[in-house]
Short mmCIF file of C-alpha atoms in Angstrom, two decimals:
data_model
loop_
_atom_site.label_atom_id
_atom_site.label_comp_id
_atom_site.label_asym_id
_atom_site.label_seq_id
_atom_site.Cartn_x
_atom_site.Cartn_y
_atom_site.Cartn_z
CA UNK V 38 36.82 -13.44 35.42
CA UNK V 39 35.99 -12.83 38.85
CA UNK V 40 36.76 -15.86 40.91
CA UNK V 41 35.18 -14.68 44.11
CA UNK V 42 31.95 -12.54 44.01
CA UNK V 43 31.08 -10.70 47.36
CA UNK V 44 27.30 -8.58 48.03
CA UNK V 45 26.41 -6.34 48.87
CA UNK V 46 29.39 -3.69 47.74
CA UNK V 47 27.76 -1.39 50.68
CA UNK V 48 25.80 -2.51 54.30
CA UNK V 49 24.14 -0.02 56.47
CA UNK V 50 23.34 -1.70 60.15
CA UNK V 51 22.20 -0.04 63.68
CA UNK V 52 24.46 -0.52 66.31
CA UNK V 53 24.02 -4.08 67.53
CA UNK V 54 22.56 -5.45 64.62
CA UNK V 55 23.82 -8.60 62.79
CA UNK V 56 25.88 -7.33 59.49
CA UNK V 57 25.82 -10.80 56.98
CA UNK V 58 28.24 -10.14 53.92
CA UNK V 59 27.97 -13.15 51.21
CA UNK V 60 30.71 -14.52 49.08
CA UNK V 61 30.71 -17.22 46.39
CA UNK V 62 33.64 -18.79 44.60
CA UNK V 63 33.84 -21.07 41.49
CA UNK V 64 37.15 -22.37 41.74
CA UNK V 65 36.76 -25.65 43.44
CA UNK V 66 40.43 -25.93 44.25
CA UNK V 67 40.33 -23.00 46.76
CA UNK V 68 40.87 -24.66 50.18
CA UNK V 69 41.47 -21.85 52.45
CA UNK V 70 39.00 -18.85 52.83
CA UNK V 71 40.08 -15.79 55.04
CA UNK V 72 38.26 -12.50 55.56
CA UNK V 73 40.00 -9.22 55.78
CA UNK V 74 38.97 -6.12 57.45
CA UNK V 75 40.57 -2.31 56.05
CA UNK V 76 40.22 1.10 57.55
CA UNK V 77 40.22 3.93 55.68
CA UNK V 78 44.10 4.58 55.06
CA UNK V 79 45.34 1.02 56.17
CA UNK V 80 46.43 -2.01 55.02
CA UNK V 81 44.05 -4.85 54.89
CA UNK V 82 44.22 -7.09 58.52
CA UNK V 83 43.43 -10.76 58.79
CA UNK V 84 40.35 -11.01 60.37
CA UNK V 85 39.21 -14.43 60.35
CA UNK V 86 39.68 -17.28 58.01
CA UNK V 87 38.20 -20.99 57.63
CA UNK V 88 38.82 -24.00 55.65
CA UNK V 89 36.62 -26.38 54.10
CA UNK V 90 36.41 -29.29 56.02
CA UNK V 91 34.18 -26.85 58.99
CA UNK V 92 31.00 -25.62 58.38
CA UNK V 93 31.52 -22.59 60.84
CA UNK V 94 33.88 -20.74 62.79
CA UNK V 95 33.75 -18.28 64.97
CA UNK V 96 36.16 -15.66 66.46
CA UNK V 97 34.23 -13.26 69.46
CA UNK V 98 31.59 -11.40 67.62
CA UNK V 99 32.69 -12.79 64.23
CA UNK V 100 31.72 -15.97 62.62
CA UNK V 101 32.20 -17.62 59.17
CA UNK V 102 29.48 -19.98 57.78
CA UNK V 103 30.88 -22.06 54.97
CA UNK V 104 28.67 -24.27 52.30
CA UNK V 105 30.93 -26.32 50.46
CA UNK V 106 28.08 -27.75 48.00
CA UNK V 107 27.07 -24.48 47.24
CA UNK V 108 30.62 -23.05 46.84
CA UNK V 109 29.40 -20.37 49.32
CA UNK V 110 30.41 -18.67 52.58
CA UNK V 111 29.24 -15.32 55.07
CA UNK V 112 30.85 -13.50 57.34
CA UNK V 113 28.21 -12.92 60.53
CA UNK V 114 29.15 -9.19 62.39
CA UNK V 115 26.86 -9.78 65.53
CA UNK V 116 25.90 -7.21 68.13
CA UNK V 117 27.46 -4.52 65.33
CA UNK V 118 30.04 -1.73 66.70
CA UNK V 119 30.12 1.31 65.19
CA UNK V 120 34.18 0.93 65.35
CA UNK V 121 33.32 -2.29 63.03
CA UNK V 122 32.61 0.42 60.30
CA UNK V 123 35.25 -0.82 57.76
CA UNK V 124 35.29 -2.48 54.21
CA UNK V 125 35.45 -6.50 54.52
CA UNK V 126 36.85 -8.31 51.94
CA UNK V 127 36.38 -12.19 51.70
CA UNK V 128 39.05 -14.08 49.53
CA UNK V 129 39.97 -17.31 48.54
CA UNK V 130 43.64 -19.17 48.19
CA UNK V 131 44.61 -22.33 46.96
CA UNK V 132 46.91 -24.21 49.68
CA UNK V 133 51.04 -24.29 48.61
CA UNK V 134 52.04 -22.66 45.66
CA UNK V 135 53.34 -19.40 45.94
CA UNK V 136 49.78 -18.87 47.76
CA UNK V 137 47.93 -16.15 45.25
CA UNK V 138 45.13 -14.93 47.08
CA UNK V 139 41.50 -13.82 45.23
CA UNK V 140 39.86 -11.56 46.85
CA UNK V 141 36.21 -10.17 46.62
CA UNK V 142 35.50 -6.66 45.74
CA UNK V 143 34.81 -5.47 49.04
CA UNK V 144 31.80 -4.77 51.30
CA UNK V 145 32.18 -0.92 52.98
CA UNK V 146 30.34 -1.39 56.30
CA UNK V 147 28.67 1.38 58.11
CA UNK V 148 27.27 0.81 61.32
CA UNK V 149 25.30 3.79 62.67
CA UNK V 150 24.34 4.64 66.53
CA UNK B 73 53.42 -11.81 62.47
CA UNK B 74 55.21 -8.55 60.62
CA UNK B 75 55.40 -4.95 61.13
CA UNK B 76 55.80 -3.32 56.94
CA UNK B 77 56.07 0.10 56.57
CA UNK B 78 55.92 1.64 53.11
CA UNK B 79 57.50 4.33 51.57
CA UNK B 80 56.35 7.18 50.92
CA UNK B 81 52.82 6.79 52.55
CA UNK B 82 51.23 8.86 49.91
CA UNK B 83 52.64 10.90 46.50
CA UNK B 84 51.32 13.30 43.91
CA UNK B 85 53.08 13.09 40.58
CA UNK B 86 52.75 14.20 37.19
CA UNK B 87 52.17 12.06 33.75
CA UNK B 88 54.91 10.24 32.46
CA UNK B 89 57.10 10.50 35.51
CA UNK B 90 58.12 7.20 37.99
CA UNK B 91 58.10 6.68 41.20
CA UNK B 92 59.62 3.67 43.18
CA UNK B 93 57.77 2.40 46.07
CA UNK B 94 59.58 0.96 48.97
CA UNK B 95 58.79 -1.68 51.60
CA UNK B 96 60.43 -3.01 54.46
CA UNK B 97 59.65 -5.74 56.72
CA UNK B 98 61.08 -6.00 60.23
CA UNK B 99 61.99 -9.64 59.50
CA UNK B 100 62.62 -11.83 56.72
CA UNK B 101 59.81 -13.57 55.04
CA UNK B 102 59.61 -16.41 52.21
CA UNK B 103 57.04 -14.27 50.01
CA UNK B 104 56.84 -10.68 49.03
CA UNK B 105 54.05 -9.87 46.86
CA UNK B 106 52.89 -6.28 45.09
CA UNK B 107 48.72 -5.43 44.73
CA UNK B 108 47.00 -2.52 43.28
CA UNK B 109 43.87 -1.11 44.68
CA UNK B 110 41.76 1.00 42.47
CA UNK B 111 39.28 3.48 44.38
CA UNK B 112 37.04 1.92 45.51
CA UNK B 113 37.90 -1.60 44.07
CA UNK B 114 39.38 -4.68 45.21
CA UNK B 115 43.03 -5.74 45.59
CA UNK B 116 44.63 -7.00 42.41
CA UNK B 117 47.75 -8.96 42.54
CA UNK B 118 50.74 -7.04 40.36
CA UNK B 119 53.29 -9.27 41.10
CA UNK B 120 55.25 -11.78 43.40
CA UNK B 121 58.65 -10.32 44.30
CA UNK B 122 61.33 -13.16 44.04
CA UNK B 123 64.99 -12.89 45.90
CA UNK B 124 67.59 -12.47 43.46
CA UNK B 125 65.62 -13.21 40.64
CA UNK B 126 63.23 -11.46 38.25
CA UNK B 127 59.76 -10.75 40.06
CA UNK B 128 56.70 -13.24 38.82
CA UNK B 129 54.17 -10.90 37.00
CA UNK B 130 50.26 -11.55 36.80
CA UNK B 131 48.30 -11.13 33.68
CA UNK B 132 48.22 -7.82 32.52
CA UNK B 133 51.35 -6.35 34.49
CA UNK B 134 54.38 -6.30 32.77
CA UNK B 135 58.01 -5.75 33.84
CA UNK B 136 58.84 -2.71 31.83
CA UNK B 137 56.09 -0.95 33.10
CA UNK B 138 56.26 -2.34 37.04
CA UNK B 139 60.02 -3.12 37.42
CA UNK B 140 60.33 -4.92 40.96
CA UNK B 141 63.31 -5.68 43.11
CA UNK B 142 63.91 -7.71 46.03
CA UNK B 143 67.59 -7.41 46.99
CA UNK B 144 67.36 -9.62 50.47
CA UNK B 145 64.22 -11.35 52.52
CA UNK B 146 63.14 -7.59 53.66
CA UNK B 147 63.00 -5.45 51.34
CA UNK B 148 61.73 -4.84 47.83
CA UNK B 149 60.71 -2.16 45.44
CA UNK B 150 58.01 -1.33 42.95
CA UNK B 151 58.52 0.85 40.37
CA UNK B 152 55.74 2.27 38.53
CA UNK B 153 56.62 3.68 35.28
CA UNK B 154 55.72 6.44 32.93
CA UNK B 155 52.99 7.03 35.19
CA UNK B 156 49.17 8.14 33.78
CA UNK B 157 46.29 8.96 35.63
CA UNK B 158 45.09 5.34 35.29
CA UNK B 159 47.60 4.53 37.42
CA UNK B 160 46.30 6.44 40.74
CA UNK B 161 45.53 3.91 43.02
CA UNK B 162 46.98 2.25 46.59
CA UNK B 163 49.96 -0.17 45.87
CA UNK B 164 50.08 -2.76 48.60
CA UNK B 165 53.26 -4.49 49.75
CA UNK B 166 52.18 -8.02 51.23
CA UNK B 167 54.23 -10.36 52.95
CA UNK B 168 54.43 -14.23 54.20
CA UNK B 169 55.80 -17.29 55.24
CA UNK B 170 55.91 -20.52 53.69
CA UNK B 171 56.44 -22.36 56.18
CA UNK B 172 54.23 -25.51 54.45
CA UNK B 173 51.36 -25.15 56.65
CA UNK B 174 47.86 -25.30 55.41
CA UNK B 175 47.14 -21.34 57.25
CA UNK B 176 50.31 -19.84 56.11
CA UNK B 177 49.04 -16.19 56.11
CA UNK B 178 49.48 -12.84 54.07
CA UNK B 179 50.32 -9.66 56.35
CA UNK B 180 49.90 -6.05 53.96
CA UNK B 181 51.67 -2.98 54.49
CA UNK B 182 49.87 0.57 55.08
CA UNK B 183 49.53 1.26 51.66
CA UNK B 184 50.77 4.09 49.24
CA UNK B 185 48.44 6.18 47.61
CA UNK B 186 49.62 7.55 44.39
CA UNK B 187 48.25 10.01 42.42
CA UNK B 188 48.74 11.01 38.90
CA UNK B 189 47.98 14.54 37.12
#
């Protein structure tokens, strides 16, 4: 069962475009929603993360849009870099606990000159 | 945050062999966790590794087959057992703190890649 879908898998943008990645959970008892960014050969990095009770955050040149009603959230990539080339994965964690994170399947970003 | 390092970064091995990952955290953290990456997939949680006691295993992962240790609040191992080719993938070492706030976060290692013959 996947808790947390993410589209598209792949995104293709010109350099200072707007990348949008989508994600949609069905576990209503997620409360915190973080987005991570991986480079080929890395470890995933904390990129940005937001909790329910905003409908947006945003970090520089990243922001998160969050619709609680519709169980949804993006991740906006404005004025796209091709050193933002990366896969993003959304994911979704239920506060306390021994904090078990669900993540989406990824979204490989390419941003092209 | 954490600086984790992994060893070794990367490993060819043969069917039915094992190798034992190893990850080490520059300080000590409440919560050690294992996850698998499949090419090209997403990160699937093996296991949490638990000080002095047996590691907590998701469904699907069992002990005999992923035998973890966590001897102190830095470091822990992953086995991976009688190895196939299904089990070529990146194994993750994650770390955290919980330290009861609402953003307590999860900091991953560099990876492993392992592959199987």
């Amino acid at each position: 069962q996947q808790q947390v879908k993410q589209s598209p898998q792949s995104l293709i943008v010109q350099k200072g475009g707007i990348s949008i990645i989508n994600c949609a959970y069905e576990n209503t008892a997620f409360d915190y929603f973080p987005w991570y960014q991986q480079f080929p050969g890395k470890g995933p990095a904390l990129l940005i993360a937001i909790r329910p009770d905003v409908s947006e955050k945003k970090e520089g040149r990243f922001t998160i849009s969050f619709n609680k009603s519709a169980k949804q959230f993006s991740l906006h990539i404005m004025d796209s870099q091709p050193g933002d080339s990366a896969t993003y994965f959304c994911a979704a964690r239920v506060s306390g606990g021994y904090q078990k994170v669900t993540f989406g399947i990824g979204t490989k970003l390419q941003v092209i000159p | 945050s954490a600086v984790i390092s992994q060893k070794p970064s990367r490993d060819i091995c043969q069917r039915g062999t094992s190798l034992t990952i190893q990850c080490q955290v520059d300080s000590q953290v409440t919560m050690m966790f294992w996850y698998r990456q499949q090419p090209g997939q997403s990160l699937t949680l093996i296991a949490t590794a638990n000080q002095g006691s047996e590691a907590t295993y998701e469904s699907g992962f069992v002990i005999d087959k992923f035998p973890i240790s966590r001897p102190n609040l830095t470091f822990s191992t992953l086995t991976v057992s009688n190895m196939s080719p299904e089990d070529s993938s990146i194994y993750l070492c994650s770390v955290g703190w919980r330290r009861g706030g609402l953003n307590d976060e999860q900091f991953f290692g560099p990876g492993t890649r392992l592959t199987v013959l």
